[in-house]
Short mmCIF file of C-alpha atoms in Angstrom, two decimals:
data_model
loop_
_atom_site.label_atom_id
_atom_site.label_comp_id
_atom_site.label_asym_id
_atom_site.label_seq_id
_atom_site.Cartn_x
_atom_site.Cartn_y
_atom_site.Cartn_z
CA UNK U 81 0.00 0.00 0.00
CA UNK U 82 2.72 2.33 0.70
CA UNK U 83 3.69 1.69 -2.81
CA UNK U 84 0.65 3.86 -4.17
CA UNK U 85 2.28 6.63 -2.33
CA UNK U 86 5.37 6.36 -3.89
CA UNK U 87 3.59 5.64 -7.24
CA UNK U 88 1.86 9.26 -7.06
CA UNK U 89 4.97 11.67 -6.16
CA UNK U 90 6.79 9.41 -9.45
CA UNK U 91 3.66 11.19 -11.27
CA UNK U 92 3.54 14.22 -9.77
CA UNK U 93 7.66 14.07 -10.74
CA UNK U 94 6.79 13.05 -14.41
CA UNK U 95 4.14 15.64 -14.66
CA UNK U 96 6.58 18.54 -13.90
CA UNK U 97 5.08 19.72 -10.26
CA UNK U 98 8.44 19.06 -8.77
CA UNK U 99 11.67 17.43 -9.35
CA UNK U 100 11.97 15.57 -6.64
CA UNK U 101 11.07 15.12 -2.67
CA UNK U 102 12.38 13.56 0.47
CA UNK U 103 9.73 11.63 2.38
CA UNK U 104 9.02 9.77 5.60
CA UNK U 105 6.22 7.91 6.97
CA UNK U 106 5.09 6.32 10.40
CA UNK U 107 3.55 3.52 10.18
CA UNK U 108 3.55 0.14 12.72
CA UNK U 109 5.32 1.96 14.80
CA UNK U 110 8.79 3.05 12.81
CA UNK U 111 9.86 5.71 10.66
CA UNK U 112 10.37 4.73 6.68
CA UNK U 113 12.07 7.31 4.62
CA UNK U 114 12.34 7.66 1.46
CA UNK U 115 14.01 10.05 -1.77
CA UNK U 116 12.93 10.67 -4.62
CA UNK U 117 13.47 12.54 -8.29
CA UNK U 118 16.36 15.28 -7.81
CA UNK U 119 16.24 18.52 -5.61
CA UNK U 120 18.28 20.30 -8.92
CA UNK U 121 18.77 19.61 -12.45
CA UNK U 122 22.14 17.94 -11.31
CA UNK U 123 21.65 17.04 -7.37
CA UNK U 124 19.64 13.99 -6.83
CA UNK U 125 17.34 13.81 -3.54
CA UNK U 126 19.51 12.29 -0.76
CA UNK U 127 19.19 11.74 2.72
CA UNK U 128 19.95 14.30 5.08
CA UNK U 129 18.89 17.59 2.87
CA UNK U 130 17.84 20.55 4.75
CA UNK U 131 14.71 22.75 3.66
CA UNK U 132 13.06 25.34 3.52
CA UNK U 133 9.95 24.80 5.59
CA UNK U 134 7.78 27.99 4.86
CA UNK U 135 4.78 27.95 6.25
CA UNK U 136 5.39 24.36 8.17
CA UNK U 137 7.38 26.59 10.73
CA UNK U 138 4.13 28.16 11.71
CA UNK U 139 3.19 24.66 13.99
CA UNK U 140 6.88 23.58 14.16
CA UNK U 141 7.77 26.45 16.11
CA UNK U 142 5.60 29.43 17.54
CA UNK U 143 2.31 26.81 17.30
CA UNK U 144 3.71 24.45 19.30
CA UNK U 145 5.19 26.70 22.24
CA UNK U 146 1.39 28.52 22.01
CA UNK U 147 -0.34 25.08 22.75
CA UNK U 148 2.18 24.83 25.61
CA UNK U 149 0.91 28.67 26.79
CA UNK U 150 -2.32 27.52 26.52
CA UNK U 151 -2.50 24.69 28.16
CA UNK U 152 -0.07 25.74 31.40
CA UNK U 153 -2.89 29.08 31.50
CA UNK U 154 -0.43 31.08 30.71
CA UNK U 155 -2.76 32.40 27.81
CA UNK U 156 -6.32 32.10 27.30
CA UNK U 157 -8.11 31.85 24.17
CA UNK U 158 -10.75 34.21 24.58
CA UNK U 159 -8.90 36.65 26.08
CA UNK U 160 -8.05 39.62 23.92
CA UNK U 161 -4.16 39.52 21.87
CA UNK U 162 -3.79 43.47 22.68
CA UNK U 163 -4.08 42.46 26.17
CA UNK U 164 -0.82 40.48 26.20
CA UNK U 165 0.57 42.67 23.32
CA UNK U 166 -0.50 46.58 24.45
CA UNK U 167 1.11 47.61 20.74
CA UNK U 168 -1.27 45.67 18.59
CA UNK U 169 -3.29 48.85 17.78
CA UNK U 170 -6.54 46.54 18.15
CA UNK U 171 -8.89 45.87 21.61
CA UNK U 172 -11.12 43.28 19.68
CA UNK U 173 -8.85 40.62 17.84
CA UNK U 174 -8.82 37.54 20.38
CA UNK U 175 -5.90 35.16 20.77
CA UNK U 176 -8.52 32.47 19.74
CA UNK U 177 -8.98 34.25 16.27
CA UNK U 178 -5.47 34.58 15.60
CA UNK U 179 -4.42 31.01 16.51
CA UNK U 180 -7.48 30.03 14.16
CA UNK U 181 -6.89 32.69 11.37
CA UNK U 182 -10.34 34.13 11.90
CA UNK U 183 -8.90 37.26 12.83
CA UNK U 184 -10.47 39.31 10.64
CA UNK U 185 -6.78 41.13 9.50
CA UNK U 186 -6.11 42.52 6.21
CA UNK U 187 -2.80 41.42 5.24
CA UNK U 188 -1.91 44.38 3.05
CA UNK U 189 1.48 46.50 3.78
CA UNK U 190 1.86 49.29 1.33
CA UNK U 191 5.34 49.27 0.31
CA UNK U 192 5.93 45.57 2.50
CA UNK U 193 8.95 44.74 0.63
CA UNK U 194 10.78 48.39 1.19
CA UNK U 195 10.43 48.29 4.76
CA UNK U 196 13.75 47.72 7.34
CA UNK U 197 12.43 45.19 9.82
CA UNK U 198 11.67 47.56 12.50
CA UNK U 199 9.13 49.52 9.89
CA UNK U 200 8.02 46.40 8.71
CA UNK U 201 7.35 45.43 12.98
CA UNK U 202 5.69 48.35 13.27
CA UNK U 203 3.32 48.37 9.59
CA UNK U 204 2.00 44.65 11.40
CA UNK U 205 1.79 45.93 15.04
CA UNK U 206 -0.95 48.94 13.35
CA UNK U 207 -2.19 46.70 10.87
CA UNK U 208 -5.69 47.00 9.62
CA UNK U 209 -8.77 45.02 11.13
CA UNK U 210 -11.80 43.99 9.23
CA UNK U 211 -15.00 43.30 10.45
CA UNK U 212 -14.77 39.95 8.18
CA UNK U 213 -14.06 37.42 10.94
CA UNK U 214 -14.38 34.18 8.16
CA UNK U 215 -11.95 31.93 7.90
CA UNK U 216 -8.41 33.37 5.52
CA UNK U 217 -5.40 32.46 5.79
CA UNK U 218 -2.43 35.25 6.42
CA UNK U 219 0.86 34.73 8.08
CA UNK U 220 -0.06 37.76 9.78
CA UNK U 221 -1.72 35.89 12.41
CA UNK U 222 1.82 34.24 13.24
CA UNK U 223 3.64 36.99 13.07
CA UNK U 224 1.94 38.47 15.73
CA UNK U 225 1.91 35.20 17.91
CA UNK U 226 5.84 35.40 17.51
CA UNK U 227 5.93 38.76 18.49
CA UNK U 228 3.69 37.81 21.83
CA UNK U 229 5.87 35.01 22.13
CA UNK U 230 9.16 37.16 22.39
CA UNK U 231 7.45 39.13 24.73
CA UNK U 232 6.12 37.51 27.31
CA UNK U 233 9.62 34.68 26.81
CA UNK U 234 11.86 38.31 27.09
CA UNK U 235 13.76 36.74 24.50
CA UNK U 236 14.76 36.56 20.68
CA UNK U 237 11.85 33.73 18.87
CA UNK U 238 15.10 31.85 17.82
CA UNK U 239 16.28 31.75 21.00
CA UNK U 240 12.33 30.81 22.81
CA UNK U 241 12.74 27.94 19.74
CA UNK U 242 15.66 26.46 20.71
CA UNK U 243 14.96 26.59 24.31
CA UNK U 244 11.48 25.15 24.58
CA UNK U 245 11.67 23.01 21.40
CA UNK U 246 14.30 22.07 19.77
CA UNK U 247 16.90 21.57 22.41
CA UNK U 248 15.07 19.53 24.40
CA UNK U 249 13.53 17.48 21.71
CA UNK U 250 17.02 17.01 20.15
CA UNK U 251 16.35 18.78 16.86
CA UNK U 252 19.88 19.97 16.14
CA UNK U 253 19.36 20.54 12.36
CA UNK U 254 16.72 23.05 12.76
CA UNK U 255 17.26 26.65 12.80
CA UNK U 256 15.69 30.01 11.29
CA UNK U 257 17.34 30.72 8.10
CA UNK U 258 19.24 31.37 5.64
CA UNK U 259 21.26 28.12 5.71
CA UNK U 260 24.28 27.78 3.13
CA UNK U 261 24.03 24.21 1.38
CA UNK U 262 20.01 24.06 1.60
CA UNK U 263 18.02 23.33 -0.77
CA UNK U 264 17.37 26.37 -2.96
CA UNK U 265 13.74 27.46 -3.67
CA UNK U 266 14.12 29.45 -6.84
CA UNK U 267 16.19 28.61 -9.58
CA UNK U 268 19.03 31.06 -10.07
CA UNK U 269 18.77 32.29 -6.46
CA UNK U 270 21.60 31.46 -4.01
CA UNK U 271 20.63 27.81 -2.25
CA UNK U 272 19.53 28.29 1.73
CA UNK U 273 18.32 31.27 1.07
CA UNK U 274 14.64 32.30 2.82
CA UNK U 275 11.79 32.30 0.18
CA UNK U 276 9.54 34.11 1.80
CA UNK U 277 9.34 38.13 1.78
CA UNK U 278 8.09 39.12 4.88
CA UNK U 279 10.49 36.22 7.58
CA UNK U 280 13.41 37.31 4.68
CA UNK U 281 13.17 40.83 6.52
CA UNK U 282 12.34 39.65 10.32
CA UNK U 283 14.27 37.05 9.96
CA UNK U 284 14.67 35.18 14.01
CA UNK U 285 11.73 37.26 14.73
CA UNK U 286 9.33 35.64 12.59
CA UNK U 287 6.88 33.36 13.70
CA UNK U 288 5.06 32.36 10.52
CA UNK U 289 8.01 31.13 7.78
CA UNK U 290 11.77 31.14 7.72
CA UNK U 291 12.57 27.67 9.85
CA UNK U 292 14.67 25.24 8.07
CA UNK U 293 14.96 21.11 9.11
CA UNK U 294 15.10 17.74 7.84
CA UNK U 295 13.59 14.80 7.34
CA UNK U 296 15.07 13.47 10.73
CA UNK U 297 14.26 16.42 13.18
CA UNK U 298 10.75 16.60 11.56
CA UNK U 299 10.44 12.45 12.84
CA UNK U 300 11.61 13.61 16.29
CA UNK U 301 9.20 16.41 15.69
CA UNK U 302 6.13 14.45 14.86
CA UNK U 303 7.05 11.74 17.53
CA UNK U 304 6.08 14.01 20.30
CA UNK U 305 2.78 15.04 18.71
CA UNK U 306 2.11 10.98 18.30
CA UNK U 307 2.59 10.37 21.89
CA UNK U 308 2.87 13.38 24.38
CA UNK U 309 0.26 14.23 26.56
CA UNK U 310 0.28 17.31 25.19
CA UNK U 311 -1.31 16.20 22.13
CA UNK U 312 -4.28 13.95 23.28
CA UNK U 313 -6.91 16.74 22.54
CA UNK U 314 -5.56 18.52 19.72
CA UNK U 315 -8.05 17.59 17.07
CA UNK U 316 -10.75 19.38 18.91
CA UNK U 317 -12.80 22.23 16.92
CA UNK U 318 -11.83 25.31 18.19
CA UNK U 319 -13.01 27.60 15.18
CA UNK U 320 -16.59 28.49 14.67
CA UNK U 321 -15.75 28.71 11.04
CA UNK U 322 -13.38 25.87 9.54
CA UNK U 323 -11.96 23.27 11.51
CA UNK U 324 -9.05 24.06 13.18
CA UNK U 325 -6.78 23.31 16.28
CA UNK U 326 -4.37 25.56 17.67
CA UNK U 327 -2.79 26.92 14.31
CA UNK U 328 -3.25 23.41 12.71
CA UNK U 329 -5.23 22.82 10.29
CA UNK U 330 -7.90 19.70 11.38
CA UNK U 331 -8.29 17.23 8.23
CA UNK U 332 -11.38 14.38 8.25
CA UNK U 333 -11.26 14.80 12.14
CA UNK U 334 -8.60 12.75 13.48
CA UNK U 335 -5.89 14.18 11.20
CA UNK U 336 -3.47 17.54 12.30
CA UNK U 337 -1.70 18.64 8.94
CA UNK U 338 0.11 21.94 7.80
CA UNK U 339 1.05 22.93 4.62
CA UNK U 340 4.26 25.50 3.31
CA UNK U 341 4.10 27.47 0.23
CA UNK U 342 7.58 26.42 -1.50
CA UNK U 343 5.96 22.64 -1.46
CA UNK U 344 6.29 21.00 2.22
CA UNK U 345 3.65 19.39 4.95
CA UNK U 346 3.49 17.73 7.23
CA UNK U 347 0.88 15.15 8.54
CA UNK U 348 0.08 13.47 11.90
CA UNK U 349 -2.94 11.07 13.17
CA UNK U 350 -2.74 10.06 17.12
CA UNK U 351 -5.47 8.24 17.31
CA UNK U 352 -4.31 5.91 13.86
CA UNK U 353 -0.78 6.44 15.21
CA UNK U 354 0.40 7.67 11.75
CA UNK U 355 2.45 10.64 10.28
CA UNK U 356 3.85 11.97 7.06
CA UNK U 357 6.58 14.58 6.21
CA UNK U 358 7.02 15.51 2.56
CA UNK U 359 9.67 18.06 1.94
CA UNK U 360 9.84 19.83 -1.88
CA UNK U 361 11.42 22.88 -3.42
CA UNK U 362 7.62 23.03 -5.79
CA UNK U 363 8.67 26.54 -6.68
CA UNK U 364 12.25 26.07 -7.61
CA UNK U 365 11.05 25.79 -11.79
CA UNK U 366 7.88 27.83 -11.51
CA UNK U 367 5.09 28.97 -9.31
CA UNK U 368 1.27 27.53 -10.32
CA UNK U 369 0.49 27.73 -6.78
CA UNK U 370 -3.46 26.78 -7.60
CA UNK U 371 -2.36 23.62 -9.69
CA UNK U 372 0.13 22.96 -6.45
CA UNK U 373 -2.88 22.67 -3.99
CA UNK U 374 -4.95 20.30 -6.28
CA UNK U 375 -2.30 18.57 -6.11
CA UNK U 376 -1.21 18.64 -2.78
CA UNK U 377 -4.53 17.48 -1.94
CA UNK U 378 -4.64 14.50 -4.20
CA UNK U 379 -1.27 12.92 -2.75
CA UNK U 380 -2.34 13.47 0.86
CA UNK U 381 -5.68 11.88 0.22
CA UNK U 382 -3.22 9.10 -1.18
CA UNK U 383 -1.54 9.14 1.95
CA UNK U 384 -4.27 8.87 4.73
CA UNK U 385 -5.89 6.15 2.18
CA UNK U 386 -2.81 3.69 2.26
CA UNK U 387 -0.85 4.58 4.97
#
């Protein structure tokens, strides 16, 4: 069965999506990895590669130390975010609607991508709030969280990171970028470099993109979410809008998964005692990012079906 997973990223190879992708699935109890296709037009996929995780980071680092918050009552859902973060220029956006992306922000910076990092701190800190309080996506949300996080940690977000995650949980190979020998993102652009605009600027400061890892830190990762206590009630509903858990996204009920833009996700089922990581440089060639999420969604259907 796991073959049919293999069988679709060898079509989703031939049909040009990607070149290649490193892989690992838990199943039976164990860890099976896998590499496939070629990260470059020369470099084949080999164990050990580090990527870019984009959006991924979002759960792998300021998500996870916010369920932690949460569930010590350090923070409380309902509770407003300006609260805890007296420079968010908004009394009405709840931690529960940023953690759920139901915030009701409108992601829009005017000139974003001439901003130093302090402006760019700043533009978020003031940014606009809608009365729209539906379900959309923005790494705004997480940006903000990380910002919280440094706050009430008195610390750098790299620094909260490797203290409250990936020390303890022995995840040596991941670390806010840019990382020299990574796998590069866009064609033509220097490899380890951060793909996306906005944690290119805040760089350690950013709580929604700019973490890079591997397949193996992502397994030590995921092996805490499979069997912590922390985890037991995860895939509970906490959005009155689409189903979500605390950032992650909640998939046919028993699954937690989160995407990245530049290709990754990752995957994890307690109760079925299951997991996937999938790491890909999608945008390296091009950038259909609507064709991408068709088929994104076919191969992890693939995945829960015959894992």
């Amino acid at each position: 069965m796991i073959q049919a997973i293999i069988d679709k990223i060898q079509e989703q190879i031939q049909e040009n999506l990607y070149l290649g992708a490193s892989l690992a699935l838990f199943s039976d109890g164990k860890w099976t990895e896998y590499t496939l296709g070629h990260v470059t037009e020369e470099e084949i996929t080999k164990p050990g590669l580090v990527y870019d995780l984009a959006s991924v980071s979002k759960v792998v680092g300021v998500g996870t130390v916010l369920i932690f918050l949460l569930q010590s009552g350090r923070l409380d859902l309902d509770k407003t975010f300006q609260s805890y973060y007296p420079a968010f220029q908004d009394e009405t956006v709840t931690i529960r609607d940023l953690v759920t992306h139901t915030s009701g922000i409108d992601p829009f910076i005017p000139n974003r991508d001439q901003l130093t990092q302090a402006e760019l701190k700043v533009a978020i800190e003031r940014i606009t709030v809608t009365d729209d309080k539906g379900f959309q996506y923005t790494d705004i949300n997480l940006i903000l969280l990380g910002f919280l996080v440094e706050y009430l940690f008195g610390k750098d977000l790299d620094q909260v990171l490797e203290e409250e995650i990936f020390q303890p949980w022995q995840m040596a190979e991941t670390s806010f970028g840019p990382v020299p020998g990574a796998v590069p993102t866009i064609k033509g652009i220097s490899d380890g470099q951060v793909h996306d605009p906005k944690a290119k600027v805040l760089g350690p400061h950013c709580g929604s993109a700019g973490l890079f890892s591997t397949i193996h830190d992502l397994e030590l990762f995921l092996t805490h979410y499979l069997t912590d206590a922390f985890t037991e009630n995860l895939t509970s509903n906490i959005s009155s809008s689409k189903p979500r858990s605390i950032v992650w996204n909640i998939d046919d009920e028993d699954w937690l998964d989160h995407t990245g833009y530049t290709g990754p996700f990752i995957m994890v089922n307690r109760k079925a005692q299951k997991a996937a990581i999938f790491l890909t440089n999608r945008t390296y060639l091009y950038d259909n990012r609507s064709l991408w999420i068709a088929k994104r969604r076919e191969l992890r259907d693939i995945i829960k079906k015959n894992l």
